[in-house]
Short mmCIF file of C-alpha atoms in Angstrom, two decimals:
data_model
loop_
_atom_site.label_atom_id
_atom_site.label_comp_id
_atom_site.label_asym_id
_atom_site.label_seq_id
_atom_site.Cartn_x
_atom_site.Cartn_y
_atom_site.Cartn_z
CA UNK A 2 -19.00 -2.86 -9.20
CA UNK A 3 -21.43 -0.92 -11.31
CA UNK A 4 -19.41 2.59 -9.86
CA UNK A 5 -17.00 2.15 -11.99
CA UNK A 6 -17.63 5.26 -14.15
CA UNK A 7 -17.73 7.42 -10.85
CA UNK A 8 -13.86 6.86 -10.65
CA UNK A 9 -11.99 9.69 -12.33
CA UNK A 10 -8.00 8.73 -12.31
CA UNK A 11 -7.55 11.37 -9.26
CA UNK A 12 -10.49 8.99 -7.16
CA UNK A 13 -8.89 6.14 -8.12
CA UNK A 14 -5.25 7.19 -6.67
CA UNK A 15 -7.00 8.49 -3.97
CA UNK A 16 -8.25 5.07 -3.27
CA UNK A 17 -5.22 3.53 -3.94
CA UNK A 18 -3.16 5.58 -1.22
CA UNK A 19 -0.72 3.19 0.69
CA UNK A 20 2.31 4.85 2.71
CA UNK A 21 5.58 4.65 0.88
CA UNK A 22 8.66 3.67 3.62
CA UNK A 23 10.54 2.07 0.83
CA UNK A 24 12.71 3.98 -2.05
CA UNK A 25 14.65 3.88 -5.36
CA UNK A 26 17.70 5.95 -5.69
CA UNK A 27 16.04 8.14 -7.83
CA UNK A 28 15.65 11.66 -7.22
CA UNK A 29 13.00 14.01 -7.97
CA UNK A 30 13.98 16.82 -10.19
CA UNK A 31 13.83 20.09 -8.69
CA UNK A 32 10.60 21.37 -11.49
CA UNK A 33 8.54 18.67 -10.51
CA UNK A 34 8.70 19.22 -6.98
CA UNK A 35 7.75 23.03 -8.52
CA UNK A 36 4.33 21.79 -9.63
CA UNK A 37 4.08 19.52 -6.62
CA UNK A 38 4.18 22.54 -4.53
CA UNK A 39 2.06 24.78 -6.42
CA UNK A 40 -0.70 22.14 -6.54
CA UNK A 41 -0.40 21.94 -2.78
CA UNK A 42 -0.59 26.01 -2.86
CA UNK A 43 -3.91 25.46 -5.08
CA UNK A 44 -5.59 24.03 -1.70
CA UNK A 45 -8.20 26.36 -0.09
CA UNK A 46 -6.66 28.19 3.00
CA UNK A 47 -9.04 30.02 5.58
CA UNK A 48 -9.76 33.38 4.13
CA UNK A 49 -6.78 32.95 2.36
CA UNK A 50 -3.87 33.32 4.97
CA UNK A 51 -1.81 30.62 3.71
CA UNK A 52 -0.46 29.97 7.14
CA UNK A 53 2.08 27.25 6.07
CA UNK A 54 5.46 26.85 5.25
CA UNK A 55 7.54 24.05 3.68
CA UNK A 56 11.07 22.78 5.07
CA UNK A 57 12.64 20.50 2.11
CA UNK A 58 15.94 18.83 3.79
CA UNK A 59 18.26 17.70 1.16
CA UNK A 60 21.24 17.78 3.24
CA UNK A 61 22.11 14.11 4.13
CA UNK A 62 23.24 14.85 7.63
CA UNK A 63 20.22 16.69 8.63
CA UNK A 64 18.28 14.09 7.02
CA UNK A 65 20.28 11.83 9.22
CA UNK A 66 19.23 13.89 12.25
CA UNK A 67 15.71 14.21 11.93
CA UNK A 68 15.26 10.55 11.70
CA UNK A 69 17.12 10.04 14.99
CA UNK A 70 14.74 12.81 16.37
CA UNK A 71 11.52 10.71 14.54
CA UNK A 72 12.34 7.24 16.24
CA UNK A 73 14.98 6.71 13.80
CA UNK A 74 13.09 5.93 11.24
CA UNK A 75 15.50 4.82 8.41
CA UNK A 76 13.35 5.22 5.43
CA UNK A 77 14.19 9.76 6.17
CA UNK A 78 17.41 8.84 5.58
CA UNK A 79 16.74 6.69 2.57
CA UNK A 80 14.21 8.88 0.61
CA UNK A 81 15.82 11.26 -1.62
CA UNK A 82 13.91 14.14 0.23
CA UNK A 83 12.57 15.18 3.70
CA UNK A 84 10.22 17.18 3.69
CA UNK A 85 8.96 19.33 7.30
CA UNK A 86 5.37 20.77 7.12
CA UNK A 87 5.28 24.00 9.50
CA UNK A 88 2.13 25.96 10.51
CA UNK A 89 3.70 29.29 10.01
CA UNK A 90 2.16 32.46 11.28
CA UNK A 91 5.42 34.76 11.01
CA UNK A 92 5.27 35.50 7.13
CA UNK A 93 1.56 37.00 8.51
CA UNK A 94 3.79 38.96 11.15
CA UNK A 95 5.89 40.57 8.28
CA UNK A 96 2.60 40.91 6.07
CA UNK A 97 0.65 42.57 8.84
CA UNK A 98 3.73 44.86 10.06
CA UNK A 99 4.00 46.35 6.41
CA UNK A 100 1.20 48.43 7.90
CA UNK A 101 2.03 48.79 11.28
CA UNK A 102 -1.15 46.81 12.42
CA UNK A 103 -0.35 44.85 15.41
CA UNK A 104 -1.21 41.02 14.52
CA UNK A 105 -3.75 39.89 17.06
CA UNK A 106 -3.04 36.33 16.84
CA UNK A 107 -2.81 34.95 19.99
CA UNK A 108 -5.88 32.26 19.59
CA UNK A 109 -6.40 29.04 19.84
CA UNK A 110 -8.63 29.65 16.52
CA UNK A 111 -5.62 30.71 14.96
CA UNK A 112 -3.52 27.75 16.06
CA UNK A 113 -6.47 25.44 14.35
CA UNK A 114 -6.38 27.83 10.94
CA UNK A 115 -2.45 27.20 11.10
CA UNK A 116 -2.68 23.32 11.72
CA UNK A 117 -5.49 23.02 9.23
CA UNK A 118 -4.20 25.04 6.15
CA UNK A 119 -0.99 23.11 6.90
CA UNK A 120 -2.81 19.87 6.32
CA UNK A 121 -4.99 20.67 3.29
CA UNK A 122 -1.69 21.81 1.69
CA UNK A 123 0.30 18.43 2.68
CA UNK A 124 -2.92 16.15 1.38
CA UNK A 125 -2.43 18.06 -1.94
CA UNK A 126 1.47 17.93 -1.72
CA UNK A 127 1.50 14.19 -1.41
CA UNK A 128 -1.95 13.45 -3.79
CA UNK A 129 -0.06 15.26 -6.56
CA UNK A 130 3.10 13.67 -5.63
CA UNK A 131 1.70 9.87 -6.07
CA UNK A 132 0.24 11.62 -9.89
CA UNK A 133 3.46 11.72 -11.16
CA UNK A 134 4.58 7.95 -9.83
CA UNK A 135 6.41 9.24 -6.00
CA UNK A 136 5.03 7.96 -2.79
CA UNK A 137 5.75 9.02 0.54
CA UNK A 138 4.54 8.94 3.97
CA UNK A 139 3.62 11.34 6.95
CA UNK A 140 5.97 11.30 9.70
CA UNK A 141 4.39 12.46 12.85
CA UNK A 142 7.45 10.81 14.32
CA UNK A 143 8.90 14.83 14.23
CA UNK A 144 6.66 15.91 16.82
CA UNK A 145 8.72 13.39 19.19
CA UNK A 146 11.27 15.99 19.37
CA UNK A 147 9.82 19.26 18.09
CA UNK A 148 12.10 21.88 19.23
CA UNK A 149 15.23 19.63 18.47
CA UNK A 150 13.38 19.40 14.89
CA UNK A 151 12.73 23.59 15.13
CA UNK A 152 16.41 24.36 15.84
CA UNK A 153 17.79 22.13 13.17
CA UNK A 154 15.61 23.98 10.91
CA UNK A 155 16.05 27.32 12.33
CA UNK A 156 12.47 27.52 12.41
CA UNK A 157 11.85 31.15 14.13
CA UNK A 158 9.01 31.76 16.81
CA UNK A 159 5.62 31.28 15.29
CA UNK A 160 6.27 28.85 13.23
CA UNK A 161 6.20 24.89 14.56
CA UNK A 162 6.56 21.97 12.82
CA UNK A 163 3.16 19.63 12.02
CA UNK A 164 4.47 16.59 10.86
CA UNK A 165 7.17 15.64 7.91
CA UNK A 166 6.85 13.45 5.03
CA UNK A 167 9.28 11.03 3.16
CA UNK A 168 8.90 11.09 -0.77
CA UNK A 169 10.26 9.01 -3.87
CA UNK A 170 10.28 6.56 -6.40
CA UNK A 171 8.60 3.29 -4.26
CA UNK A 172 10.90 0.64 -3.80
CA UNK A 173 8.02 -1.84 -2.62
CA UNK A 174 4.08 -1.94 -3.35
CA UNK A 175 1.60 -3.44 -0.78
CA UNK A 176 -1.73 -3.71 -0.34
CA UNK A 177 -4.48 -0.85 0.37
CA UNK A 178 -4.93 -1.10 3.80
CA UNK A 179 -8.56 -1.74 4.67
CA UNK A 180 -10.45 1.76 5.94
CA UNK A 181 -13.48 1.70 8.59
CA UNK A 182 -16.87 0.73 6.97
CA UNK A 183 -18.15 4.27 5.19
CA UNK A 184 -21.72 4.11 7.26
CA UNK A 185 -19.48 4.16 10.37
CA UNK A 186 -17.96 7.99 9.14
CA UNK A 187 -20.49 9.33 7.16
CA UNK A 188 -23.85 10.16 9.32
CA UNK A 189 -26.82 11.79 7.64
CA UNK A 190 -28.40 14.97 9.04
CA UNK A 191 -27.28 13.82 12.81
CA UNK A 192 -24.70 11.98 14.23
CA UNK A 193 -25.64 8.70 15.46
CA UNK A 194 -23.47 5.55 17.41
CA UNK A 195 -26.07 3.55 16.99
CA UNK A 196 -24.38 0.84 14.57
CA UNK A 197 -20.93 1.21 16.20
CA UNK A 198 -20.44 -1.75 17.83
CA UNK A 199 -21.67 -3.80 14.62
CA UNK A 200 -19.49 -1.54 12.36
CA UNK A 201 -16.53 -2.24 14.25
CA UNK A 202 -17.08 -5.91 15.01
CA UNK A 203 -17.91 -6.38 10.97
CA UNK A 204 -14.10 -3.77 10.06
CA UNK A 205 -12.43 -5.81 13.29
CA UNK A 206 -12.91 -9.28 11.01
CA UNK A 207 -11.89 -7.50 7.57
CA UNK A 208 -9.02 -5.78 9.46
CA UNK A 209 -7.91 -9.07 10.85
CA UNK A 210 -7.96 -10.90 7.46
CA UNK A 211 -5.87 -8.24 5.94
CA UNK A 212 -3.22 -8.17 8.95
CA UNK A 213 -2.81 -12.14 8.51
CA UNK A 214 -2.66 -12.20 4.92
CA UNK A 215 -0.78 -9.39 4.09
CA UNK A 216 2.84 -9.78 2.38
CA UNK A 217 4.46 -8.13 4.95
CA UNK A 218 4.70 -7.43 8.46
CA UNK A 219 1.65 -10.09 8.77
CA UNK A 220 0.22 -10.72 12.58
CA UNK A 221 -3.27 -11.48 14.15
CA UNK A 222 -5.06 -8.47 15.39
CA UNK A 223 -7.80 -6.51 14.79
CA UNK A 224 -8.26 -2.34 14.64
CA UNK A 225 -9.75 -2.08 18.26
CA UNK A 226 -7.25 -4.03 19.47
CA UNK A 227 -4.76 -1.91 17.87
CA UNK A 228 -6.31 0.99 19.08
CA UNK A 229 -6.56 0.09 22.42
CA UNK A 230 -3.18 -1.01 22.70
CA UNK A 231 -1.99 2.54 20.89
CA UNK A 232 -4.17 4.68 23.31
CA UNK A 233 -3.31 2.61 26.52
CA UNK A 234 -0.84 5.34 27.11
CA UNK A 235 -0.29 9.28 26.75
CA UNK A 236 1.86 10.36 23.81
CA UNK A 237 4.01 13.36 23.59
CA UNK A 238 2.51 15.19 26.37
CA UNK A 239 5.96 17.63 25.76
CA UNK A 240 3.07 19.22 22.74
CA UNK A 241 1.37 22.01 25.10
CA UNK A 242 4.95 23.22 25.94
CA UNK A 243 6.05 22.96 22.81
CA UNK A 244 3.55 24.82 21.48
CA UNK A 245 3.41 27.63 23.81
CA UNK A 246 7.31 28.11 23.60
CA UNK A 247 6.68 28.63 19.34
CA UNK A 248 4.30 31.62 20.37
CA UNK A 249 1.37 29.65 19.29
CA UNK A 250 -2.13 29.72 22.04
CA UNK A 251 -4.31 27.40 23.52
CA UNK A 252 -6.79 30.19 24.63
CA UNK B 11 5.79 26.74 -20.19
CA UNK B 12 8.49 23.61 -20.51
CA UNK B 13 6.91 22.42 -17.11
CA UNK B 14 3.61 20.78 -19.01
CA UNK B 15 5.22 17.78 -19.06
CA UNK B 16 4.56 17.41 -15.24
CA UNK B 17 1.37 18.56 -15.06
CA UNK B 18 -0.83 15.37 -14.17
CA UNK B 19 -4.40 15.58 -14.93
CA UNK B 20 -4.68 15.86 -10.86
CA UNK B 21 -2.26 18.44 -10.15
CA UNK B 22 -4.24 20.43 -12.88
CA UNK B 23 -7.44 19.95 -11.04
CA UNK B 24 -5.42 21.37 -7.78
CA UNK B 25 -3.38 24.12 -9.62
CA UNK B 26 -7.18 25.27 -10.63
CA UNK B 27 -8.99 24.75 -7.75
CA UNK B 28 -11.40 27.67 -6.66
CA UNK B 29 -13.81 28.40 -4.55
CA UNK B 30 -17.77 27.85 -5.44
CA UNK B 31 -20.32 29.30 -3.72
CA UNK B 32 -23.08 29.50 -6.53
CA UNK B 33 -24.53 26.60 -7.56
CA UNK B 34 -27.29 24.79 -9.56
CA UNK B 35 -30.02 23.01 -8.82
CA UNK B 36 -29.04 19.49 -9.68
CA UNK B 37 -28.27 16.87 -6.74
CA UNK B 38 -25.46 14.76 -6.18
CA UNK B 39 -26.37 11.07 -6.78
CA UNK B 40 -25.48 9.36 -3.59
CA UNK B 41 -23.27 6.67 -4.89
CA UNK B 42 -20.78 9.76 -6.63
CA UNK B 43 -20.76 10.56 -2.38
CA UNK B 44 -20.02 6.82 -1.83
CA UNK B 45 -16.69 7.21 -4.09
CA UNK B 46 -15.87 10.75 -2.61
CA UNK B 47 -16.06 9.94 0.95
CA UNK B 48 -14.09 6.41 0.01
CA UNK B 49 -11.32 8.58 -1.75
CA UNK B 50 -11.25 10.97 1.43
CA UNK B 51 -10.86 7.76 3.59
CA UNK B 52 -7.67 6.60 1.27
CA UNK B 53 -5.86 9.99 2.65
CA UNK B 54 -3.15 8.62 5.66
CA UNK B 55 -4.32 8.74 9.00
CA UNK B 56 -2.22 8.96 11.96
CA UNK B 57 -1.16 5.62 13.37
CA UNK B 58 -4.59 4.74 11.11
CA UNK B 59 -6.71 6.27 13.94
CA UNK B 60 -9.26 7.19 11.68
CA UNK B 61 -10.48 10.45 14.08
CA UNK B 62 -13.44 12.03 12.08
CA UNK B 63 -16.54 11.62 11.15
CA UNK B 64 -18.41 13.65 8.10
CA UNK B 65 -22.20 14.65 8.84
CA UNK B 66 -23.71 15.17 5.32
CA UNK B 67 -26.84 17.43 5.72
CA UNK B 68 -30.02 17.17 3.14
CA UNK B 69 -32.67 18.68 5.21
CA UNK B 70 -33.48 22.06 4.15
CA UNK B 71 -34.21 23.37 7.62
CA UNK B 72 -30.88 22.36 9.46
CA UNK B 73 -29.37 23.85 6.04
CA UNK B 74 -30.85 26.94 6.65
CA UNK B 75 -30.30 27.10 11.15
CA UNK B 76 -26.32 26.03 9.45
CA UNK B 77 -26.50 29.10 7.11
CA UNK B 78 -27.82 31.04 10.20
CA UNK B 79 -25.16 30.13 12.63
CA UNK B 80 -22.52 30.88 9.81
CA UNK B 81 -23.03 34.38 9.22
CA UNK B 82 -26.04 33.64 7.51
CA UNK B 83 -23.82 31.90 4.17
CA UNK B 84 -26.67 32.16 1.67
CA UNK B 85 -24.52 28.87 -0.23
CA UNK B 86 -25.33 26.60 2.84
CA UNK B 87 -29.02 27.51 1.61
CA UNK B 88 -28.49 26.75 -1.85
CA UNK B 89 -26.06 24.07 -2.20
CA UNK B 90 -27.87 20.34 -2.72
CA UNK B 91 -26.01 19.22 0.55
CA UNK B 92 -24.16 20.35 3.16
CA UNK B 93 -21.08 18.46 4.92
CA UNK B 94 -19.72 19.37 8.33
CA UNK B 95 -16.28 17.56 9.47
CA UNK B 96 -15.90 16.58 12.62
CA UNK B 97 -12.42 15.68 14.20
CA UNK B 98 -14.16 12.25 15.90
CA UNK B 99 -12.45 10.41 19.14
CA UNK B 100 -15.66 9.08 20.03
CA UNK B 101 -15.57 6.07 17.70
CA UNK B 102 -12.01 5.12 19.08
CA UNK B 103 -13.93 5.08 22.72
CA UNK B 104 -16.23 2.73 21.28
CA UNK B 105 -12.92 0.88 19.75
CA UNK B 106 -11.13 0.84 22.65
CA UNK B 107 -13.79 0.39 24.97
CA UNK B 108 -14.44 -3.34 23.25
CA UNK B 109 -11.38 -4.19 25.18
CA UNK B 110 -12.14 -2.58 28.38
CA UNK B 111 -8.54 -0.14 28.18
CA UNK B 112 -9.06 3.15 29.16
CA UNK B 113 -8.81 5.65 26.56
CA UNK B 114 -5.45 7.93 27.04
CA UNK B 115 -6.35 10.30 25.09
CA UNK B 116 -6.79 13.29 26.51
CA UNK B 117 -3.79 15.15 25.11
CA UNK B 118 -2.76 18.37 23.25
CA UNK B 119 -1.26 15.97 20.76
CA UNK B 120 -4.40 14.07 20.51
CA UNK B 121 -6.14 17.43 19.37
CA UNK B 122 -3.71 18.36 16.87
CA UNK B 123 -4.07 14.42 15.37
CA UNK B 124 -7.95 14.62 14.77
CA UNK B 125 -7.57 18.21 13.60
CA UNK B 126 -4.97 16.70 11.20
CA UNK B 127 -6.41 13.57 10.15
CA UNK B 128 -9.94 15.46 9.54
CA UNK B 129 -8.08 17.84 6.90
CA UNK B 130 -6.42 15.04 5.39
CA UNK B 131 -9.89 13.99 5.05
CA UNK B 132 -11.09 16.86 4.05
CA UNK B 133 -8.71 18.09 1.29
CA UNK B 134 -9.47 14.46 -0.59
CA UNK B 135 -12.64 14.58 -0.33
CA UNK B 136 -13.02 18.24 -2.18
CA UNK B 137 -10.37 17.30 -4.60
CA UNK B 138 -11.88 13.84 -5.68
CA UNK B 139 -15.39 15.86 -6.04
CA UNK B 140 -13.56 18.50 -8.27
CA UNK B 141 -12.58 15.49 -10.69
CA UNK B 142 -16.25 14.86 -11.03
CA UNK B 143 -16.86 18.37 -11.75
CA UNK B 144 -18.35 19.31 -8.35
CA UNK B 145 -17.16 22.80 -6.68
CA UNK B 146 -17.62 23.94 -3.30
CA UNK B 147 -16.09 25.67 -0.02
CA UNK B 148 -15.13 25.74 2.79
CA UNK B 149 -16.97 27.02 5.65
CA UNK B 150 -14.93 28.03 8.41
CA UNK B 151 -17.83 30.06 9.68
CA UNK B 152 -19.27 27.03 11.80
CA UNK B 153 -16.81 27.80 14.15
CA UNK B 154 -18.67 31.17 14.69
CA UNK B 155 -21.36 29.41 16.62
CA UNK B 156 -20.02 25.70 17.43
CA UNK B 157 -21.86 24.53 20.26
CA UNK B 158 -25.35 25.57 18.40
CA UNK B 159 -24.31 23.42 14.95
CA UNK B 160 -23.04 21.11 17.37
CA UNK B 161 -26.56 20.50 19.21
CA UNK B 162 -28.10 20.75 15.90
CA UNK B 163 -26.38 17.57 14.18
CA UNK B 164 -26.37 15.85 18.13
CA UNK B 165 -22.46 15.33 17.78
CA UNK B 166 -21.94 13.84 21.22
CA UNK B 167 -18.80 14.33 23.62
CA UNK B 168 -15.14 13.86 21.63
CA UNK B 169 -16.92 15.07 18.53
CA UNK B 170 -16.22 18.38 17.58
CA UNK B 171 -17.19 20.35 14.06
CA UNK B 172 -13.79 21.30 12.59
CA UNK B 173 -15.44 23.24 9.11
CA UNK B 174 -17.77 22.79 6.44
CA UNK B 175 -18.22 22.33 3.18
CA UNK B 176 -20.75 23.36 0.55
CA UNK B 177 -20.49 21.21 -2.66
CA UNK B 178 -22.38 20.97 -5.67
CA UNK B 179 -22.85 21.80 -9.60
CA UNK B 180 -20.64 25.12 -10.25
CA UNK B 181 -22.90 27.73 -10.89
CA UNK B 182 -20.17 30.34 -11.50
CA UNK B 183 -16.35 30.46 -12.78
CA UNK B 184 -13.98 33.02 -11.73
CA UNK B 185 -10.12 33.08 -11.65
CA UNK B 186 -8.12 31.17 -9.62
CA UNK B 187 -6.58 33.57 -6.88
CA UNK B 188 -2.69 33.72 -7.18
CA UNK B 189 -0.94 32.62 -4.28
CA UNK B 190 2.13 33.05 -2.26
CA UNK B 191 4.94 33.20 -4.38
CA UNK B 192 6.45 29.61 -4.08
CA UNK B 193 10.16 30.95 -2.66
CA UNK B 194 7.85 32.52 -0.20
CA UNK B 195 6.59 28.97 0.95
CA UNK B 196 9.21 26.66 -0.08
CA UNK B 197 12.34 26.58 2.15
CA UNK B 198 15.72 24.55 1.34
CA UNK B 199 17.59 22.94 4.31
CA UNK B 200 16.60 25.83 6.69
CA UNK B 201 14.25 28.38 7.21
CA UNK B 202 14.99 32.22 6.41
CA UNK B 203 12.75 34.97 6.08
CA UNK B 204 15.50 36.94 4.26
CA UNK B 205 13.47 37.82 1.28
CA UNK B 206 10.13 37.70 2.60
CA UNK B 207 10.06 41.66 2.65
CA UNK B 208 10.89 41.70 -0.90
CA UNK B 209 8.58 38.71 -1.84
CA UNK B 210 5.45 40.19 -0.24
CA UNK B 211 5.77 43.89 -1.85
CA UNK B 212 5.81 41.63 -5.01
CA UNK B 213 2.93 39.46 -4.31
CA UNK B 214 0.96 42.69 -3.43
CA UNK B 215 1.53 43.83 -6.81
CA UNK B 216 0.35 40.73 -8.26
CA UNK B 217 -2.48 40.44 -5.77
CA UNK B 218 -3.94 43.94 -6.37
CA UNK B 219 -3.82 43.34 -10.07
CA UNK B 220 -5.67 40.20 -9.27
CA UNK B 221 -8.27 42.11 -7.49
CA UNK B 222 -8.65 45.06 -9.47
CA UNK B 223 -9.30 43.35 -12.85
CA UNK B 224 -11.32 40.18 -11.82
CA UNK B 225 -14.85 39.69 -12.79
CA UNK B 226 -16.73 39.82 -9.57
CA UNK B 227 -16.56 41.69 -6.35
CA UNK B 228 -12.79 43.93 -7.55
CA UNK B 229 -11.17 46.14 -4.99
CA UNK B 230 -8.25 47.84 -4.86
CA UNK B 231 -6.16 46.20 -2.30
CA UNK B 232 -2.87 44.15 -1.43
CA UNK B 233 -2.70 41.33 0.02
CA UNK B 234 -0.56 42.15 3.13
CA UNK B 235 -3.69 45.22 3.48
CA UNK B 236 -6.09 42.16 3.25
CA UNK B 237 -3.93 40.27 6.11
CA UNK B 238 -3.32 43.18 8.27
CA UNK B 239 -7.42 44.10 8.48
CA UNK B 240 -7.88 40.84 9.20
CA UNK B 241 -5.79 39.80 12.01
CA UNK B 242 -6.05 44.17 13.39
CA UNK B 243 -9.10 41.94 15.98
CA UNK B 244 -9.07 38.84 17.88
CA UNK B 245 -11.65 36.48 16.21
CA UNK B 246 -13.59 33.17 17.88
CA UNK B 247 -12.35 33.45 21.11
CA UNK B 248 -15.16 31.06 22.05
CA UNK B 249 -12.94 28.42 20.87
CA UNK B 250 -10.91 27.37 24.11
CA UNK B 251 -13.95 27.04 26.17
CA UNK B 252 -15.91 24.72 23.45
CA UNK B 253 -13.45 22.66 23.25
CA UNK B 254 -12.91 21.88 26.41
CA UNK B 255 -16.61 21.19 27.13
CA UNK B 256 -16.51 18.79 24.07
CA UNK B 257 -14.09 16.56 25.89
CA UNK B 258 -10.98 17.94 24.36
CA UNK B 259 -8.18 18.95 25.41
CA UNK B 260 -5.52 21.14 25.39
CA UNK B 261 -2.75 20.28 27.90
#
């Protein structure tokens, strides 16, 4: 592939992303996760609220519980560190109430701002991560049981857990798993759905030869059929609630 | 510092990220866009849904009605190309709609995933341009008029801008902002916002210095002064109601 010298090492790992469920016994030492944070930190944040906070759960019984609150997904307990990702507005409550400025929040625009600074941060949390030889994986599994997740974190109103993420030294390696065609994501000038039944029939064959040949976990299906099996039914329709409870708006 | 040892040639890159909104006049050859949108794609995905779609606009006159609608950004104008993100559940319609299963998606939790997965996206994408010397920022302002930009690039139903994104050939170099102090961000086990009193009156010293001494556009102000002025008014309260009519939704 003649692109070769359009691949800087941070494309490449980028492009090499696979979820990490699998882990040494290593641990990470405390000044790495440092620069792992402060990387993360170096992520733009909308006009620079920096409406995010960052739970790290070392504590093996919490660990413990927050995987039987995320499915019980064993590889929380097994990774040598949780960590929660919360949109956080409250620091901006103490920031704004050093000059006696009531904080007029209350927006859903706010609650996007929140939920996207909270994932630009995580994509650079985890990106820098896999630099230094971790990998991890999101667990949206926390958002099964948020306020069970918000109380075991004592997370005050205002600030509301996103999703979590394991992180480690991997204890397995697999292969890249194959993303949608780029010409079905990247439109030019206006979108179009034009191509979208090719696109997908063409990713539904490549999806299925990676499902059957993969080394584990193998089976015969394709990514619509996965899809339409995943969105056959609601999911945690407990979120608006949630939500609302944490002092966040939907208006 | 004894920390160099940790810093990857990535989490440099993110520890020096900046804004650009100046830049030159040079293009970006479409296969470096190829490898950036493919490293973008490598991010995770929830449950490898995939939901968003990135409309890259050339043409100078949508540039310039998207420079309009955005409180009139003069770097929408100037950049060589223009990306909106769009958190996208129209594609999974298409997916799931090849097996004749009703889409279940319409759930608060379905809104928070694409608004996830799109700044997952995102944050890649920006980060794997930076390694190939390309600056840019984000444009939050699309959200001032989001029906209008959403005509303009015909984003049907389910597809909804999220933010922008100017990119191209730094035409300007300024200091990275200091952020949040990291024991501001970074929690251990629980939450606590003991020491955010004390942590904030030291950030504002650090911030105001920051201000006061950089190279374009210094001011005399704190941080927490920045914050308060900007959350003393509700902003885009638009944002319920376009949502809605794009086929999201919020309950």
């Amino acid at each position: 592939m003649d692109n070769q010298k359009y691949i800087t090492e941070t494309i490449k790992l980028m492009q090499n992303h696979r979820s990490i469920r699998k882990f040494t016994k290593d641990q990470i030492p405390k000044e790495q996760i440092v620069e792992i944070v402060k990387a993360a930190q170096g992520a733009a944040t909308s006009n620079f609220v920096q409406a995010y906070s960052l739970v790290m759960v070392t504590d093996p019984i919490k660990k413990e519980q927050l995987s039987e609150l995320s499915n019980h997904q064993q590889q929380i307990i097994d990774a040598p560190v949780f960590f929660v990702f919360c949109a956080d507005m409250k620091r901006l409550e103490f920031a704004t109430g050093k000059h006696d400025i009531p904080m007029q929040y209350d927006t859903l625009e706010n609650f996007i701002v929140s939920i996207v600074d909270t994932s630009l941060f995580a994509e650079n949390f985890l990106t820098a991560a896999e630099s230094l030889g971790y990998g991890g994986c999101y667990i949206g599994g926390i958002r099964n049981n948020p306020k069970q997740v918000s109380d075991l974190l004592n997370l005050p109103d205002k600030v509301m857990p996103i999703f979590g993420m394991t992180l480690g030294v991997p204890a397995e390696n697999h292969e890249v798993k194959p993303r949608l065609p780029i010409d079905a994501i990247l439109h030019e000038n206006e979108y179009t759905t034009e191509n979208y039944q090719r696109l997908l029939d063409q990713y539904d064959d490549i999806f299925r030869d990676y499902y059957k040949t993969r080394t584990s976990n193998a089976k015969d299906m394709t990514w619509t059929q996965t899809m339409a099996t995943f969105f056959s039914q609601k999911k945690r329709t407990h979120m608006k609630e949630f939500v609302e409870t944490k002092g966040f708006h939907l208006y």
